[in-house]
Amino acid sequence: QVIHSVAMLTHIEIDDALLEQLFKLQAFPTKKAAVNTALAEYVNLLKRRRLLELKGKVPWHANLDQLRARRGK
């Protein structure tokens, strides 16, 4: 299986204060690394939020006690 990654050359204005905060919280070798990491973390946050929105909307038919008992084996 071959996975291709496409990098886009994009010029954007970045909030200097936010970027400074990011660099204070964690060391990054470059601004690009900092922005890419922040974007990846934000994507993960949005995915988690979508999963949480499903709470109570997906029917559950398994026996939780049995699943927990199997995990202990």
Phi, psi and omega in degrees: 000129180249127178247125180257135176249132181248123177262133179257132175275113185227136176255120181225156173267128183248138177297113183299323180294319178293319179296321178297318177299318180298316180291332176288328181281330181205144178278131176235145180290332182213164174297322180301316179297320180295313181294316179297320178295316179297318178297317180297318179295321180293320177299316179298319178299314180296322177295318178296319179298319178298319178297318180295330178295339179279350182305125179084356182256348182254123181294141181240121184242005181270164177263110184297323179297319178295319178298318179294322180294319178295324180297327182287345183283000000 
